[in-house]
JSON list of C-alpha atoms in Angstrom, two decimals:
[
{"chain": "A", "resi": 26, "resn": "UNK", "atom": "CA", "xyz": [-110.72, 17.82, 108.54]},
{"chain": "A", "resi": 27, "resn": "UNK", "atom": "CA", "xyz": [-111.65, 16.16, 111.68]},
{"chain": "A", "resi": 28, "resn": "UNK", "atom": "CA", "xyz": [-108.06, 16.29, 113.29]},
{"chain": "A", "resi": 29, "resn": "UNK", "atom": "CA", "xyz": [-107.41, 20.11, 111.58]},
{"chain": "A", "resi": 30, "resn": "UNK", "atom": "CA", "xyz": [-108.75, 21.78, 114.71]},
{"chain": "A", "resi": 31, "resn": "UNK", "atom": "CA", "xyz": [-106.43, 19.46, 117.22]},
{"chain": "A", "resi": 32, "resn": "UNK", "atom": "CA", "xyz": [-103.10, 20.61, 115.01]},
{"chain": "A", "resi": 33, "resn": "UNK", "atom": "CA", "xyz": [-103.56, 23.81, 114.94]},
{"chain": "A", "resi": 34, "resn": "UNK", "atom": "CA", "xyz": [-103.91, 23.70, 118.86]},
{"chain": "A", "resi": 35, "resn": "UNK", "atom": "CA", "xyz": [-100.80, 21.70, 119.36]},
{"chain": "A", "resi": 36, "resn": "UNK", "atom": "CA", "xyz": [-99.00, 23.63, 116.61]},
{"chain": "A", "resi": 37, "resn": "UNK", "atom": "CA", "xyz": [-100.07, 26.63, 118.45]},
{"chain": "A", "resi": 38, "resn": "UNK", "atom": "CA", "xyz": [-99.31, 25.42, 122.01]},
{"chain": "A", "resi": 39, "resn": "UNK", "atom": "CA", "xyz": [-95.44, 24.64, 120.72]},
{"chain": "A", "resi": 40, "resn": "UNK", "atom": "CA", "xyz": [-95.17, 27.90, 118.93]},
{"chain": "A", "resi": 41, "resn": "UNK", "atom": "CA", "xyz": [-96.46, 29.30, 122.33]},
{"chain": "A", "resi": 42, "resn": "UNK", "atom": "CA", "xyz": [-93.69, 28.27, 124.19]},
{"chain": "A", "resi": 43, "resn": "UNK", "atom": "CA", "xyz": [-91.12, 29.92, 123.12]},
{"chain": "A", "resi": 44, "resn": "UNK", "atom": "CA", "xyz": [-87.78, 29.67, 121.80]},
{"chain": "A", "resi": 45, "resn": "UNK", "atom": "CA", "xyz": [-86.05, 28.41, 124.49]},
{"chain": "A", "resi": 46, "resn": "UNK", "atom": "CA", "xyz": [-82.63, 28.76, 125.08]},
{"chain": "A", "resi": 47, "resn": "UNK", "atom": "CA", "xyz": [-80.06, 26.09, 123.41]},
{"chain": "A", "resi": 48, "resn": "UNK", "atom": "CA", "xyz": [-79.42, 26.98, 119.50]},
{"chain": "A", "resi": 49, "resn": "UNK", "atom": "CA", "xyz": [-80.84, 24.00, 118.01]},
{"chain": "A", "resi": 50, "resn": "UNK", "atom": "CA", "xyz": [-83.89, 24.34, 120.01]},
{"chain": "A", "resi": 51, "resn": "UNK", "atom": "CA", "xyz": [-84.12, 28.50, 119.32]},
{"chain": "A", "resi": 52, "resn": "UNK", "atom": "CA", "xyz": [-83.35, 26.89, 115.85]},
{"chain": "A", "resi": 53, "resn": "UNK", "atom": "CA", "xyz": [-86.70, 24.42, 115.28]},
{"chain": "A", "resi": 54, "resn": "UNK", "atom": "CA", "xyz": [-88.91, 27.00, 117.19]},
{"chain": "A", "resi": 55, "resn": "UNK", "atom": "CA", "xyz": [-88.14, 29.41, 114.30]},
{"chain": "A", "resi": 56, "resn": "UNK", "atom": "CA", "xyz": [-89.08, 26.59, 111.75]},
{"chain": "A", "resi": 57, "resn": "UNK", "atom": "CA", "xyz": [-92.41, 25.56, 112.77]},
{"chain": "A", "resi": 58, "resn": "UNK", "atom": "CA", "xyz": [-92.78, 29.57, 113.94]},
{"chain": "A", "resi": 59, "resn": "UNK", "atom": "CA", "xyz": [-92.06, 29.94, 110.20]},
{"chain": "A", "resi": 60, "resn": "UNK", "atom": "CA", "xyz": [-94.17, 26.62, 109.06]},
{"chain": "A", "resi": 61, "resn": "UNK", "atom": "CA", "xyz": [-97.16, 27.94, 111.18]},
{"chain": "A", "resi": 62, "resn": "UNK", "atom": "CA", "xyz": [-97.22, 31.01, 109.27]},
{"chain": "A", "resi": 63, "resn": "UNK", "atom": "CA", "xyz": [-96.82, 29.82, 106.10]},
{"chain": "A", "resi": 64, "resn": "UNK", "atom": "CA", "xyz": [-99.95, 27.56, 106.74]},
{"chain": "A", "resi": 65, "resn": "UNK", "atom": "CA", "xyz": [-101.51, 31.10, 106.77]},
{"chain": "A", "resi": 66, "resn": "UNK", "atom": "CA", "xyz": [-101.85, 30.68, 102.77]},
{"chain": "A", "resi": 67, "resn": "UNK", "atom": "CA", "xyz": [-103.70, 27.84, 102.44]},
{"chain": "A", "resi": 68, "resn": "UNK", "atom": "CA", "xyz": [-105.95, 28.63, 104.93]},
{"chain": "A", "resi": 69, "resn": "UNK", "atom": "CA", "xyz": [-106.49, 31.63, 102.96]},
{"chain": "A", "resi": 70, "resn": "UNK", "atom": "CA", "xyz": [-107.26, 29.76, 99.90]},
{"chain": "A", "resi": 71, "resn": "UNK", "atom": "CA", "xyz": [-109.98, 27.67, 101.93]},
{"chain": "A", "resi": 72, "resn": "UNK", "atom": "CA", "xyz": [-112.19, 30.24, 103.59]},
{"chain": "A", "resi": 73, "resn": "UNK", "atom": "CA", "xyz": [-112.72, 32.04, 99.76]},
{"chain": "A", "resi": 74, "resn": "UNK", "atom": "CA", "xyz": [-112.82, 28.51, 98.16]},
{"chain": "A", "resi": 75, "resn": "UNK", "atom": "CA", "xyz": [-116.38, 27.41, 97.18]},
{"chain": "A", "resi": 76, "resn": "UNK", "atom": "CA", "xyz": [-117.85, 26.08, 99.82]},
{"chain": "A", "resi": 77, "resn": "UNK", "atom": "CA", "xyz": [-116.26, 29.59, 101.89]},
{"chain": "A", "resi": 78, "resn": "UNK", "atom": "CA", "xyz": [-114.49, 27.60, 105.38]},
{"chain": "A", "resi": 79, "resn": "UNK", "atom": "CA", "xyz": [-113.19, 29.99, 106.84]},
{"chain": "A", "resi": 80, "resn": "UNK", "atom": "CA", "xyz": [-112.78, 27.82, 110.52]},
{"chain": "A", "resi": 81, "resn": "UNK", "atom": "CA", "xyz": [-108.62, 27.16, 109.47]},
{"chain": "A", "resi": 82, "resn": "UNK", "atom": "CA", "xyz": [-107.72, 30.71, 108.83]},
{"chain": "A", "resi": 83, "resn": "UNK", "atom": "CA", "xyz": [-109.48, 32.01, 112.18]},
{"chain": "A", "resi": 84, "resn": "UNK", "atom": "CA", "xyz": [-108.55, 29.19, 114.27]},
{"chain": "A", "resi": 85, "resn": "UNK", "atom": "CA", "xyz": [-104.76, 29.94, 113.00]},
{"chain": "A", "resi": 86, "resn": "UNK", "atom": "CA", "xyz": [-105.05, 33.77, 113.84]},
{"chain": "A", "resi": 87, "resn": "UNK", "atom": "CA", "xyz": [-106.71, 33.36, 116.93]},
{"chain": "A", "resi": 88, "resn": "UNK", "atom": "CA", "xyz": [-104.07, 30.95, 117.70]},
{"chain": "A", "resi": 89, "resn": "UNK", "atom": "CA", "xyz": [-101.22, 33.67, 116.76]},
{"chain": "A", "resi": 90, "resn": "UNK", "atom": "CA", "xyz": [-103.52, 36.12, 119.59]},
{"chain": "A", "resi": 91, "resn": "UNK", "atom": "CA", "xyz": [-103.44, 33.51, 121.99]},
{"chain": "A", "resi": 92, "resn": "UNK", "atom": "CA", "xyz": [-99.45, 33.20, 121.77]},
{"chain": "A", "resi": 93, "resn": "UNK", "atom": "CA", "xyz": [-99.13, 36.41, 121.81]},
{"chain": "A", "resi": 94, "resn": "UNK", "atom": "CA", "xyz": [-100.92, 37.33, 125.01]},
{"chain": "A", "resi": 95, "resn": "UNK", "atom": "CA", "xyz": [-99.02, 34.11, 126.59]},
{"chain": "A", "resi": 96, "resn": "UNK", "atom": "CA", "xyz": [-96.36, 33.38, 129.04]},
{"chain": "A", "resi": 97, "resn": "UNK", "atom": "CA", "xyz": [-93.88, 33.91, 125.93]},
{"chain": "A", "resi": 98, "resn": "UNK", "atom": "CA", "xyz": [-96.05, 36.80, 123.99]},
{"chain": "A", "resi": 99, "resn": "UNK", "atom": "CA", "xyz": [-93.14, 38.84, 124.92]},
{"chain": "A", "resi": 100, "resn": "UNK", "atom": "CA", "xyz": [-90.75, 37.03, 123.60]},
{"chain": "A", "resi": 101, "resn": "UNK", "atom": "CA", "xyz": [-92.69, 35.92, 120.48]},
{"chain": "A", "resi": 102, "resn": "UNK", "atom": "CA", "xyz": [-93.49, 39.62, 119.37]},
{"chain": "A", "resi": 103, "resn": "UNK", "atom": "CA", "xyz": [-89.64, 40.26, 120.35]},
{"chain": "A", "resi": 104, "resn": "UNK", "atom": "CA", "xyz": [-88.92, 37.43, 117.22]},
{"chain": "A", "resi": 105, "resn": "UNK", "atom": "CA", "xyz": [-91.09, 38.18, 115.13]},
{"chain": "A", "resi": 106, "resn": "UNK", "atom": "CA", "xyz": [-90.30, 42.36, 114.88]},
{"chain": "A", "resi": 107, "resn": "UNK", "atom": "CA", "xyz": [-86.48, 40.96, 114.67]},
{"chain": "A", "resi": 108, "resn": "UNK", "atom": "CA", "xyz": [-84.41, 41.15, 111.50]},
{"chain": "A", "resi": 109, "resn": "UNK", "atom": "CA", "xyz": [-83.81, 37.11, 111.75]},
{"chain": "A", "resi": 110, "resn": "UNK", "atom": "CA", "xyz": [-87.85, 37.08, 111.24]},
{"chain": "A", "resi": 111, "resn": "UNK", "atom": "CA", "xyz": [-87.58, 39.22, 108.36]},
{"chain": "A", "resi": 112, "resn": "UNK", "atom": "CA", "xyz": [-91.12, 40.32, 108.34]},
{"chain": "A", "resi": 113, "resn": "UNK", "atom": "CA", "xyz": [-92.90, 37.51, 107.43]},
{"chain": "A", "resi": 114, "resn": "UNK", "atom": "CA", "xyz": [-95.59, 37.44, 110.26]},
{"chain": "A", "resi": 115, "resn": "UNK", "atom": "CA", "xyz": [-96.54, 41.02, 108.92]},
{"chain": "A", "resi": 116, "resn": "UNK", "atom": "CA", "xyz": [-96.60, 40.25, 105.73]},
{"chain": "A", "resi": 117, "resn": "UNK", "atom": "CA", "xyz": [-98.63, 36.79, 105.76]},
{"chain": "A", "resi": 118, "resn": "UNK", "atom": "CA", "xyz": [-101.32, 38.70, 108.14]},
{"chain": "A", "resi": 119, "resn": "UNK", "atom": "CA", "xyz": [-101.72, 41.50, 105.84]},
{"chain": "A", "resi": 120, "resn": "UNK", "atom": "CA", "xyz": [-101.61, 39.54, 102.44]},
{"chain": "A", "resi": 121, "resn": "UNK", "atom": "CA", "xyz": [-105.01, 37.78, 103.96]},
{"chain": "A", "resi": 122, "resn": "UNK", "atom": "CA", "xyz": [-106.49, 40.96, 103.01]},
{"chain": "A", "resi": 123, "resn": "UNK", "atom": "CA", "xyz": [-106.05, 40.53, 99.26]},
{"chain": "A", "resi": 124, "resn": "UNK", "atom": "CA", "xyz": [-107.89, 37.22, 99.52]},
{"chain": "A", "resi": 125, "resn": "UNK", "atom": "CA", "xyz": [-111.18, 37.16, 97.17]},
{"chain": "A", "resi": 126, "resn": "UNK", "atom": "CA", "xyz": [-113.97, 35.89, 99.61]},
{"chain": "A", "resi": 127, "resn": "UNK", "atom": "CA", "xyz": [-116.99, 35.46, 97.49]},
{"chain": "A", "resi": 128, "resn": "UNK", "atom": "CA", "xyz": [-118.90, 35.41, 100.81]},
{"chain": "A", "resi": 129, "resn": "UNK", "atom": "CA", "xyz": [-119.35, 38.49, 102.48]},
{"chain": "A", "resi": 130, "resn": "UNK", "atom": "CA", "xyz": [-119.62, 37.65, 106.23]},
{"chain": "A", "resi": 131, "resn": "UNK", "atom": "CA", "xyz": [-116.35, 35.61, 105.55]},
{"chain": "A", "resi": 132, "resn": "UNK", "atom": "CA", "xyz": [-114.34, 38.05, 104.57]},
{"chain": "A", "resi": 133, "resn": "UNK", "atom": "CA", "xyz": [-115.93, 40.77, 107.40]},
{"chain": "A", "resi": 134, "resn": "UNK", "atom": "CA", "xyz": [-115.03, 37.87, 109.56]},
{"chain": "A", "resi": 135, "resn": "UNK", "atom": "CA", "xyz": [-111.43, 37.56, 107.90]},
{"chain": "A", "resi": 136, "resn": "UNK", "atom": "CA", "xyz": [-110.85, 41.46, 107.54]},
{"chain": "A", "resi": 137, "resn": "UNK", "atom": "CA", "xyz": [-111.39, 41.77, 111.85]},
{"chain": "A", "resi": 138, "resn": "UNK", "atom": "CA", "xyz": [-109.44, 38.90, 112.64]},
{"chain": "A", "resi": 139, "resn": "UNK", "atom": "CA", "xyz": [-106.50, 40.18, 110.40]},
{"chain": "A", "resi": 140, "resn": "UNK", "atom": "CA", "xyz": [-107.29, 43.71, 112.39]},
{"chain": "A", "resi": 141, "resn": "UNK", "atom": "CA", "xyz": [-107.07, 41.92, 115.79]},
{"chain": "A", "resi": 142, "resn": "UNK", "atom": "CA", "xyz": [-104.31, 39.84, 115.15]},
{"chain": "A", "resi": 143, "resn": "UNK", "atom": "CA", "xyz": [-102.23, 43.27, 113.66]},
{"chain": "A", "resi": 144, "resn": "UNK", "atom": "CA", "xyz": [-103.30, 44.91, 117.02]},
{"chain": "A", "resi": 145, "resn": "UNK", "atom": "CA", "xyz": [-101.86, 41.99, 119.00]},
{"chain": "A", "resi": 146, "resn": "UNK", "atom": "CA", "xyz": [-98.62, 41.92, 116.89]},
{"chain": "A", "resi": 147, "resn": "UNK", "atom": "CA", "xyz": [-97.81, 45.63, 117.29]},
{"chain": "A", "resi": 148, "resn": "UNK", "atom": "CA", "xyz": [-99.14, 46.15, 120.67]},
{"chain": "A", "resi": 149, "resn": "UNK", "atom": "CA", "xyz": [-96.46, 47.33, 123.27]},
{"chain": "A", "resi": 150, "resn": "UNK", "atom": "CA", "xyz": [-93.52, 47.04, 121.12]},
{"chain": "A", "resi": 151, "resn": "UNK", "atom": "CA", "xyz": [-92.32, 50.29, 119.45]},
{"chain": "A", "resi": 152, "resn": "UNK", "atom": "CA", "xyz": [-89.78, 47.68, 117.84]},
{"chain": "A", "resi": 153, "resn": "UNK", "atom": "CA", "xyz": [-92.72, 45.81, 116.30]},
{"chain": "A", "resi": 154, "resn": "UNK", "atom": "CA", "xyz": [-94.66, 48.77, 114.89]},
{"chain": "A", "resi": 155, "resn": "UNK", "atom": "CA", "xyz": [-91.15, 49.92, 113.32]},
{"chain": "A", "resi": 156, "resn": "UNK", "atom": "CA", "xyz": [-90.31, 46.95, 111.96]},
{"chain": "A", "resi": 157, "resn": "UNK", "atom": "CA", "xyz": [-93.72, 46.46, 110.37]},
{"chain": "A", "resi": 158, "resn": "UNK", "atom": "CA", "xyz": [-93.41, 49.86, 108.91]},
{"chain": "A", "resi": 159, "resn": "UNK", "atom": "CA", "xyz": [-90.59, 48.81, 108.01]},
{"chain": "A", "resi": 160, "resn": "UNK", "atom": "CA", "xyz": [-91.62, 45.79, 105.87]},
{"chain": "A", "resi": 161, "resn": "UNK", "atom": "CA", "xyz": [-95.01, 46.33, 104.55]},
{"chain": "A", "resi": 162, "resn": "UNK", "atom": "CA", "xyz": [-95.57, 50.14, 105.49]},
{"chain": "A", "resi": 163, "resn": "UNK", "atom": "CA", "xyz": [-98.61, 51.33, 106.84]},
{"chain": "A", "resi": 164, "resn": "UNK", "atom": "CA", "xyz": [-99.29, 52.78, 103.60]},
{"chain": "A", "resi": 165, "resn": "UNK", "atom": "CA", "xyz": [-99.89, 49.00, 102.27]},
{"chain": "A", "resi": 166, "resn": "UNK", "atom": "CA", "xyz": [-102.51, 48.29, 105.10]},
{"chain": "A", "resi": 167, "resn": "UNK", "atom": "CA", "xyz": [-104.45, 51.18, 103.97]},
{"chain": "A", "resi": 168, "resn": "UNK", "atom": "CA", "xyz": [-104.77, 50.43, 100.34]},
{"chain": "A", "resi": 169, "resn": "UNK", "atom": "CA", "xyz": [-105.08, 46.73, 101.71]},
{"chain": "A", "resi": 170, "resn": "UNK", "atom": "CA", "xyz": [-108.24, 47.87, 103.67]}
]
């Protein structure tokens, strides 16, 4: 627990930087893209465990901002609304909704950081609002909410 706070900044600072530009590189920046949000999960699982931690799951989200409003935001958002993505950012995002938080303030705390990290996913890219319509529908996010 100690050194969970220091990964998820160094995860988050590679994920930051973008894909670059030879295959195998474009190639392990999709992986730990892909690892990163699969670590979304588990997180989940933590902050509506007993003792209610939420600190992985926000630090991961606000992470996810943080890239996004980066030097490579651009280009991240570009991947991630991409059919080579296949949804998945969208998908582990919203699925934090369905979490059961026995805590209240947790999951207020989870349901606006889920909201703020949607808003930075989707925000100027008409190809990232389509393809999250797309793949979960904004149907979903309503019943989800």
């Amino acid at each position: 627990p100690g050194t969970q706070g220091l990964a998820i900044r160094c995860l988050t600072a590679l994920v930051s930087t973008g894909s670059g530009t030879a295959s195998n590189a474009k190639d392990a920046w999709s992986a730990l893209l892909r690892r990163y949000l699969q670590s979304l999960p588990r997180a989940r699982e933590a902050a509506a465990g007993p003792a209610g931690d939420p600190t992985a799951l926000v630090a991961i989200l606000a992470g996810l901002r943080a890239a996004l409003v980066g030097p490579g935001g651009a280009t991240l958002r570009t991947y991630l609304a991409s059919n080579e993505a296949n949804g998945e950012a969208y998908v582990q995002v919203i699925s934090l909704l369905n979490g059961e938080y026995g805590d209240a303030g947790v999951r207020e705390l989870v349901v606006l950081d889920v909201l703020s990290t949607l808003r930075s996913l989707l925000s100027e890219s008409e190809e990232a609002a389509a393809a999250f319509g797309r793949t979960v529908g904004y149907e979903t996010l309503n019943a989800a909410l």
